[in-house]
mmCIF file of C-alpha atoms and ligand atoms in Angstrom:
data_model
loop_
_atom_site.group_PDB
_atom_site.id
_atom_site.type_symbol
_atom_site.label_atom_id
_atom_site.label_comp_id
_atom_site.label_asym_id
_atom_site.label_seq_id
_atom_site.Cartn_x
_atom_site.Cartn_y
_atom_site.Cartn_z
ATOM 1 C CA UNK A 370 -3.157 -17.742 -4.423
ATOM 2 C CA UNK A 371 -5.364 -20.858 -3.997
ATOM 3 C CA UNK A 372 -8.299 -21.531 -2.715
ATOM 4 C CA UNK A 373 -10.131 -19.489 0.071
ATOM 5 C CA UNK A 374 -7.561 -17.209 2.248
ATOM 6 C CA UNK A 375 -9.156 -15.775 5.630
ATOM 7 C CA UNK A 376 -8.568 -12.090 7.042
ATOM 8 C CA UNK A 377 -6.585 -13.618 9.689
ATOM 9 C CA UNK A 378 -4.709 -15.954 7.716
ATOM 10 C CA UNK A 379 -3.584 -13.427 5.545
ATOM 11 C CA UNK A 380 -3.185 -10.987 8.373
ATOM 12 C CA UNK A 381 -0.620 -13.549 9.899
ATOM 13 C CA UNK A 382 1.053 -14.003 6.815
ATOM 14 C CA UNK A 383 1.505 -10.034 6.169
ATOM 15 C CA UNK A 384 2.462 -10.148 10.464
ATOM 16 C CA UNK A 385 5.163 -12.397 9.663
ATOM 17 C CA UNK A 386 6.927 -11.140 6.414
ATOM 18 C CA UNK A 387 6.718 -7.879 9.265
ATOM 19 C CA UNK A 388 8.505 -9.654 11.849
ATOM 20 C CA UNK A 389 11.246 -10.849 9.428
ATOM 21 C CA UNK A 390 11.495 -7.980 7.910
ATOM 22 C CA UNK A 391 14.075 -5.129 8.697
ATOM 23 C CA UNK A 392 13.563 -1.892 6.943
ATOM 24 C CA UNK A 393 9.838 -1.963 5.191
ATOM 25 C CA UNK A 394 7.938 1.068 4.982
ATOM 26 C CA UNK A 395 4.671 1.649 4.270
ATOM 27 C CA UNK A 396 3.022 3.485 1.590
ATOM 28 C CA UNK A 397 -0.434 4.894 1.458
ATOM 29 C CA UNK A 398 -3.033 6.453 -0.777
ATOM 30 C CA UNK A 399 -6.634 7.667 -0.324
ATOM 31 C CA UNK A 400 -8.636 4.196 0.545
ATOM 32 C CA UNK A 401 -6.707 4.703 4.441
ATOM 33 C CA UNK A 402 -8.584 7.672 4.535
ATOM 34 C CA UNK A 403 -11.794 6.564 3.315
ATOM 35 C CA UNK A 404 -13.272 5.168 6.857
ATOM 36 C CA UNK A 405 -12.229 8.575 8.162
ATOM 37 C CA UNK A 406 -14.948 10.100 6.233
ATOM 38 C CA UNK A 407 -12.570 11.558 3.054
ATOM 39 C CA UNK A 408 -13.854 10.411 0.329
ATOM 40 C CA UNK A 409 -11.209 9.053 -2.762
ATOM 41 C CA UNK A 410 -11.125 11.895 -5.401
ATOM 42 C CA UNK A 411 -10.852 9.718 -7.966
ATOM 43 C CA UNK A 412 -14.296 8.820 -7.102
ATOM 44 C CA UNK A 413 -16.500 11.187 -8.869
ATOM 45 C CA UNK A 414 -19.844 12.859 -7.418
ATOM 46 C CA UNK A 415 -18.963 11.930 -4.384
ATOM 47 C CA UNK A 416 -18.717 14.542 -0.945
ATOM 48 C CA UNK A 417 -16.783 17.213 -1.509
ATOM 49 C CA UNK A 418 -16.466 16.497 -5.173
ATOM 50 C CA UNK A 419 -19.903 16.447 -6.046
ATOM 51 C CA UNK A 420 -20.474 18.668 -9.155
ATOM 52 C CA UNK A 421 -16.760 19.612 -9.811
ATOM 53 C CA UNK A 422 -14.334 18.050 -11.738
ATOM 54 C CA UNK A 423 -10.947 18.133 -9.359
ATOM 55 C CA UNK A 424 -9.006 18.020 -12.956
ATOM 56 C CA UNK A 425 -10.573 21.663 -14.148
ATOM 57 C CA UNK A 426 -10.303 23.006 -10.572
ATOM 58 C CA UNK A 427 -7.462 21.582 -8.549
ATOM 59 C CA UNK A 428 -4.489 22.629 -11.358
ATOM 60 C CA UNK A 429 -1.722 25.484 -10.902
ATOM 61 C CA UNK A 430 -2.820 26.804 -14.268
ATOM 62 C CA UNK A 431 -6.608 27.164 -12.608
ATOM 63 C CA UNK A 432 -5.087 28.621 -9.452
ATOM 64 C CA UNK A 433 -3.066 31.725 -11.363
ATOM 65 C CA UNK A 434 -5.858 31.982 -13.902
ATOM 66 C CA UNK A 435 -8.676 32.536 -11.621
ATOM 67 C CA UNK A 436 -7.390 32.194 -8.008
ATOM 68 C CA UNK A 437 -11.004 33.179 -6.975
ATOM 69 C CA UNK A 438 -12.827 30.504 -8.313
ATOM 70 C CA UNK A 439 -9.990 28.142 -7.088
ATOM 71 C CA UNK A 440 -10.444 29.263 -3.404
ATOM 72 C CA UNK A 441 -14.182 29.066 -3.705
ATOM 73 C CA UNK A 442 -13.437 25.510 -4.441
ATOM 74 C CA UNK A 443 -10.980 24.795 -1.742
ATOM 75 C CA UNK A 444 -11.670 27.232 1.479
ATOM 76 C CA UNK A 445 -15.196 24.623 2.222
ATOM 77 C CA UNK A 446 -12.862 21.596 1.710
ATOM 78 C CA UNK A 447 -9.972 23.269 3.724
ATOM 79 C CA UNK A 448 -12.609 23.417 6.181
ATOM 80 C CA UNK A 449 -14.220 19.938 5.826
ATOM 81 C CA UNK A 450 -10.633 18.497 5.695
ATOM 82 C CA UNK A 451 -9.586 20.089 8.991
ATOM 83 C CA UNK A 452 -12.263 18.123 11.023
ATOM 84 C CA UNK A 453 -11.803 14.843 9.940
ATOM 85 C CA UNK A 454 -9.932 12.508 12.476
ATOM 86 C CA UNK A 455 -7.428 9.604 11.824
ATOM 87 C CA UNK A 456 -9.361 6.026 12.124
ATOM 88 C CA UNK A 457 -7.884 2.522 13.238
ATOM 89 C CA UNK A 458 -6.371 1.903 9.758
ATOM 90 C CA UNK A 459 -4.027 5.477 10.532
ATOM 91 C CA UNK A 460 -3.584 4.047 14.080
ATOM 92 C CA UNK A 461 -2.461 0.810 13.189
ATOM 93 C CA UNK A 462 0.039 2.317 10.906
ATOM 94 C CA UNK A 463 1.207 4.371 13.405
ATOM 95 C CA UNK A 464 1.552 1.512 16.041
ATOM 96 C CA UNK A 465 3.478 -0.475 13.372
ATOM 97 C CA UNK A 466 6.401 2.095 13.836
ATOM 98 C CA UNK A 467 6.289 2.341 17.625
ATOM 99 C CA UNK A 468 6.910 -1.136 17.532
ATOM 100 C CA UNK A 469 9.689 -0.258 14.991
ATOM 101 C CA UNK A 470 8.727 -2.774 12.100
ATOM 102 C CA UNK A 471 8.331 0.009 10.013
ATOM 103 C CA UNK A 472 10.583 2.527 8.719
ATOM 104 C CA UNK A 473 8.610 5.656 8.026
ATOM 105 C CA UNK A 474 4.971 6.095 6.109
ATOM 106 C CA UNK A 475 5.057 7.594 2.502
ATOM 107 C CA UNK A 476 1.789 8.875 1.667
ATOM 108 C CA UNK A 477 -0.207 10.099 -1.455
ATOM 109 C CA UNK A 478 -2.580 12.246 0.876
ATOM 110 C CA UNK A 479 -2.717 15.552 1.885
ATOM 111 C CA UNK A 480 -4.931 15.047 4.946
ATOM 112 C CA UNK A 481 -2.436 14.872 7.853
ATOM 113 C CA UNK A 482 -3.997 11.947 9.205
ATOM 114 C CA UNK A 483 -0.992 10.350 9.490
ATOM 115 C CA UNK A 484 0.369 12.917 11.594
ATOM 116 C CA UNK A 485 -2.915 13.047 13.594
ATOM 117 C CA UNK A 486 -2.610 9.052 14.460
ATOM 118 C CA UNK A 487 0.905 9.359 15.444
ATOM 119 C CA UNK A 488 3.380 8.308 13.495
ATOM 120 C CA UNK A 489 6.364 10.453 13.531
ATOM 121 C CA UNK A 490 8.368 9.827 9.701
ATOM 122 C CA UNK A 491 5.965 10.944 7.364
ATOM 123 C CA UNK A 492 6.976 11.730 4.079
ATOM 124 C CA UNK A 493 3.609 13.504 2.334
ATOM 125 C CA UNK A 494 4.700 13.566 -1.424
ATOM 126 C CA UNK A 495 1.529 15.289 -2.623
ATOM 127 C CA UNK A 496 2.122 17.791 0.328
ATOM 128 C CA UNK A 497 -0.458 18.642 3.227
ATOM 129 C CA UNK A 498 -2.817 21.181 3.907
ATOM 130 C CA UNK A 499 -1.015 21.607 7.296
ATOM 131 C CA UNK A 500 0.366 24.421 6.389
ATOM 132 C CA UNK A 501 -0.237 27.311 3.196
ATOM 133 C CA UNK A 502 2.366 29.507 0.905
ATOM 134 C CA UNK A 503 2.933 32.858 -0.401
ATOM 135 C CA UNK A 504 3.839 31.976 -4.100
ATOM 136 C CA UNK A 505 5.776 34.990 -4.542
ATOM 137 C CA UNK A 506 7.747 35.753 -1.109
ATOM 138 C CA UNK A 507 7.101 32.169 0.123
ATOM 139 C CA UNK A 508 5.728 33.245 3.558
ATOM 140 C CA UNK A 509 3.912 30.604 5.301
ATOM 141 C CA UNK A 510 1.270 30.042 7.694
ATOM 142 C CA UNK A 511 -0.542 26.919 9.168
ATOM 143 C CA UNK A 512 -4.276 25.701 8.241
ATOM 144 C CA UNK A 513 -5.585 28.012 11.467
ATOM 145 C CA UNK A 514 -4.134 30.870 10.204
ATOM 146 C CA UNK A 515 -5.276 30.593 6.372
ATOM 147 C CA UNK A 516 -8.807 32.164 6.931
ATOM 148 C CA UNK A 517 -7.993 35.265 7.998
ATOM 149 C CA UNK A 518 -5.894 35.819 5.275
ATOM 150 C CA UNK A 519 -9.078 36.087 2.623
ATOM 151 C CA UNK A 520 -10.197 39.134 1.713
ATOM 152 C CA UNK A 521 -13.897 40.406 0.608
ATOM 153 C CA UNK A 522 -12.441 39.188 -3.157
ATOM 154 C CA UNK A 523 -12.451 35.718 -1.830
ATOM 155 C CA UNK A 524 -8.451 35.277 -2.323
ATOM 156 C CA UNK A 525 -6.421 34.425 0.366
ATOM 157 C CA UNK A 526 -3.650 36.996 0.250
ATOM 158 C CA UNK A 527 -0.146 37.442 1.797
ATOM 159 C CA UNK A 528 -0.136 39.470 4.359
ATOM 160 C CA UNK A 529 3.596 41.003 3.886
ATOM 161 C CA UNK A 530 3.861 41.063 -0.029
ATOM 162 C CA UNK A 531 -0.161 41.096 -0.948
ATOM 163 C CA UNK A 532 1.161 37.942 -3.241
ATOM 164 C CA UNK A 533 -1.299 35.003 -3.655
ATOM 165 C CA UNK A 534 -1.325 32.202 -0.835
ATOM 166 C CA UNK A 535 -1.593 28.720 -1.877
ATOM 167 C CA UNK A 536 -2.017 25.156 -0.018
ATOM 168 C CA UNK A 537 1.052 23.635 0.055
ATOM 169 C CA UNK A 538 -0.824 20.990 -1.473
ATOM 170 C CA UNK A 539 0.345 19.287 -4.798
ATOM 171 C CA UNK A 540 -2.026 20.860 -7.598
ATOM 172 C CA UNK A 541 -2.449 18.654 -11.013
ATOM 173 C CA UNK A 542 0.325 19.939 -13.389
ATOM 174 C CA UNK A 543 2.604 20.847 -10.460
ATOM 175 C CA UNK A 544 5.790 19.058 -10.041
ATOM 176 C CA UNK A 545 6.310 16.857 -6.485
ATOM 177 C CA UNK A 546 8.280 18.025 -3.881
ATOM 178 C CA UNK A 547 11.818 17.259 -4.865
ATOM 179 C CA UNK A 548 12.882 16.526 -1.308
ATOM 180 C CA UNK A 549 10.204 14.478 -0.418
ATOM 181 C CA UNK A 550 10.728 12.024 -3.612
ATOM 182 C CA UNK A 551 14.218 11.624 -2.953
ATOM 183 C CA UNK A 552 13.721 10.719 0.523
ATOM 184 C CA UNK A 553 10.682 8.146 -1.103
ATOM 185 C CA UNK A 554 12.948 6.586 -3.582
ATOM 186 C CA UNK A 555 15.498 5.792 -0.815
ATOM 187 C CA UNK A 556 12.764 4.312 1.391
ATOM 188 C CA UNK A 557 11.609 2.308 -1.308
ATOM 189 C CA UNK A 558 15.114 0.884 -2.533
ATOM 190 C CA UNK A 559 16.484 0.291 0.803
ATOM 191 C CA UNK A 560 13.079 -1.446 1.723
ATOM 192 C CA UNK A 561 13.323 -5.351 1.982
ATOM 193 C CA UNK A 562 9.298 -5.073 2.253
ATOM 194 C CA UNK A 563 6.686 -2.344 1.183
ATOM 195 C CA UNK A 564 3.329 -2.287 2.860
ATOM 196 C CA UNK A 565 0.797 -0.132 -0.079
ATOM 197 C CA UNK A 566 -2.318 0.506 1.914
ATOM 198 C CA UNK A 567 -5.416 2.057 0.277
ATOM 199 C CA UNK A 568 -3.472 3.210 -3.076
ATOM 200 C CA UNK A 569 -4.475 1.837 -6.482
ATOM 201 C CA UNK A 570 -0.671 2.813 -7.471
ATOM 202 C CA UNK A 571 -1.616 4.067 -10.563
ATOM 203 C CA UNK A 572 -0.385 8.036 -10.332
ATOM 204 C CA UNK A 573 2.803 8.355 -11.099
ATOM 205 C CA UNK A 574 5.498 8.937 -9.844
ATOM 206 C CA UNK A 575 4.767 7.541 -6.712
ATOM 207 C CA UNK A 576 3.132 4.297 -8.679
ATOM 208 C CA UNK A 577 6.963 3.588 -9.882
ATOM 209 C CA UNK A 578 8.187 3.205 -5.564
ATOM 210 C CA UNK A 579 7.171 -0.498 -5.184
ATOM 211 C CA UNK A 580 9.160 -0.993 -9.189
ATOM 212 C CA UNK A 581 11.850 0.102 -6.908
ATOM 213 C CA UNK A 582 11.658 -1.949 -3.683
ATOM 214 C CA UNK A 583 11.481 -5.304 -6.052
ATOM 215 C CA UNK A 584 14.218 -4.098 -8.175
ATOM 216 C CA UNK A 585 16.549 -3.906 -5.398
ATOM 217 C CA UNK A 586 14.963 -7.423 -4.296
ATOM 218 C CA UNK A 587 12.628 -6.022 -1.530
ATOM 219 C CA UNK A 588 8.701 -8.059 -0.757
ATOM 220 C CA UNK A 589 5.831 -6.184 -1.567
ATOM 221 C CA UNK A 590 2.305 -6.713 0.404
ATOM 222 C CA UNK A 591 -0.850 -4.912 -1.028
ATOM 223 C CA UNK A 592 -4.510 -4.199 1.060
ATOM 224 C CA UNK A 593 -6.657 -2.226 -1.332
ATOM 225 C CA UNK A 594 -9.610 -2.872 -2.626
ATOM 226 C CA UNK A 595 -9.591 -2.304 -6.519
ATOM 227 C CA UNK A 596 -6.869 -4.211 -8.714
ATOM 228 C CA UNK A 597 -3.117 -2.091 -8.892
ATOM 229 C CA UNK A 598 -0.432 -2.934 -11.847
ATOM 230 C CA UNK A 599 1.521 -4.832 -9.272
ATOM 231 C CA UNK A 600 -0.648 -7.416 -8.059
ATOM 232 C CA UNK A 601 0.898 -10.783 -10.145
ATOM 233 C CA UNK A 602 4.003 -9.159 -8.268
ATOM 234 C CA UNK A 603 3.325 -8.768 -4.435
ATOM 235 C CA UNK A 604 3.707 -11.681 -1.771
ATOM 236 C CA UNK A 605 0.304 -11.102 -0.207
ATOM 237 C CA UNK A 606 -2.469 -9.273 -2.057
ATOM 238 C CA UNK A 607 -5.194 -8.362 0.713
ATOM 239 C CA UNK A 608 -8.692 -7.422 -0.727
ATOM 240 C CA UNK A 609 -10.185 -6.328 2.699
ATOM 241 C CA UNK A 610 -11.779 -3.502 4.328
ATOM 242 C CA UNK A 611 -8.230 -1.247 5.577
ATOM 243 C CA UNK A 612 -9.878 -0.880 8.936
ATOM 244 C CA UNK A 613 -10.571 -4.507 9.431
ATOM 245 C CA UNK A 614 -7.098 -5.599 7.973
ATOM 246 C CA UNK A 615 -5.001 -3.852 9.699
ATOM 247 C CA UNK A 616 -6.464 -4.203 13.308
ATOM 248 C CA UNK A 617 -6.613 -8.278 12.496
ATOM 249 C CA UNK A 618 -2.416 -7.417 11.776
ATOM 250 C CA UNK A 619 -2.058 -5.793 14.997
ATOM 251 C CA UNK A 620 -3.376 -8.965 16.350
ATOM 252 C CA UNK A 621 -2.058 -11.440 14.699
ATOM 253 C CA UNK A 622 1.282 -9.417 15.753
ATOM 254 C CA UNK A 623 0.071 -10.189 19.136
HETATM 255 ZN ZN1 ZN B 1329 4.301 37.243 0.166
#
């Protein structure tokens, strides 16, 4: 792009390809949630990841190996997680589909913000801490409900089958929820544009969605702040501050 593009100029670019558009979607990753306080994990020593390394703790092989030491890890971020609150970037997504120009919201985070803000089609393809499993009976109970189920070992346990509860939260080494995928990838290739907010779209499988939307000759529009594999690619490549972006979209949408 030449020369010097303002936030509002690109805002009323990105509110137009909106307006003409009739099936985007938006997808997600951690920079939405950053104003909200979360910091981006693949930020290290920062918050809650100060002095651990997500990749040793945060992996099914780490939970069955020493589901104590996982949960010592996890219950304070459970907890720090369950306070944070959805900020005007979150809003402004969910505002986008009450004014139906967006489909649904895929997102890479686990933080139910989404939710939180409002939107209503959310598909979480890392999964959410809304809601915790047993891993061998698959009983299930809600973030509320998951401290009650520790015991003086530390170990959240199930309260019908004494199996081990975990987050229903996509660990490193776990496979993504097969449903939720599917219903990406069909998103993605039936999108004519695809909004990526906040993600650097370099995890895949998720980083392969956009591949799909211009494959089947959908737009793409990026706002993140670090470079992605698919900016030569995308329409409008915003550099902005999510918070700022958005809200100048919602305006320029008028
Ligand atoms: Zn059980």
């Amino acid at each position: 792009m030449a020369g010097q593009v303002g936030a509002s100029t690109q805002a009323s670019e990105l509110a137009r390809l909106l307006r003409e558009s009739d099936s985007a979607v938006v997808l997600t990753g951690a920079g939405i949630s950053v104003p909200s306080g979360i910091p981006d994990f693949r930020s290290p020593g920062t918050g809650i990841w100060e002095n651990v390394d997500p990749f040793e703790v945060a992996t099914i092989e780490a939970f069955h190996r020493d589901t104590r030491r996982f949960w010592e890890f996890y219950r304070p971020r459970f907890e720090t997680l369950s306070e944070k609150r959805p900020n005007a970037a979150h809003e402004a997504v969910a505002e986008l589909e009450r004014r139906d120009l967006i489909e649904a919201v895929v997102t890479q985070n686990i933080d139910r913000l989404h939710h939180g803000a409002g939107s209503e089609r959310v598909i979480e393809v890392h999964g959410s801490i809304a809601t915790s499993s047993c891993t061998t009976c698959g009983s299930s109970w809600l973030l509320e409900q998951v401290e009650a189920l520790f015991g003086d070992d530390g170990v959240a346990e199930c309260t019908g089958c004494m199996g081990k509860v975990k987050p229903d939260v996509v660990l490193f080494g776990e496979m993504l929820p097969e449903a939720a995928m599917t219903e990406a990838r069909e998103l993605a290739m039936a999108a004519d544009l695809m909004l990526c907010v906040g993600s650097s779209l370099e995890v895949y499988p998720v980083a392969g969605l956009p591949e799909l939307t211009l494959s089947a000759g959908g737009r793409l529009a990026i706002l993140t702040q670090g470079p992605t594999p698919y900016d030569g690619e995308a329409d409008i490549r915003i550099h902005g501050d999510v918070v700022e972006e958005l809200t100048a979209l919602l305006s320029a949408l008028g």
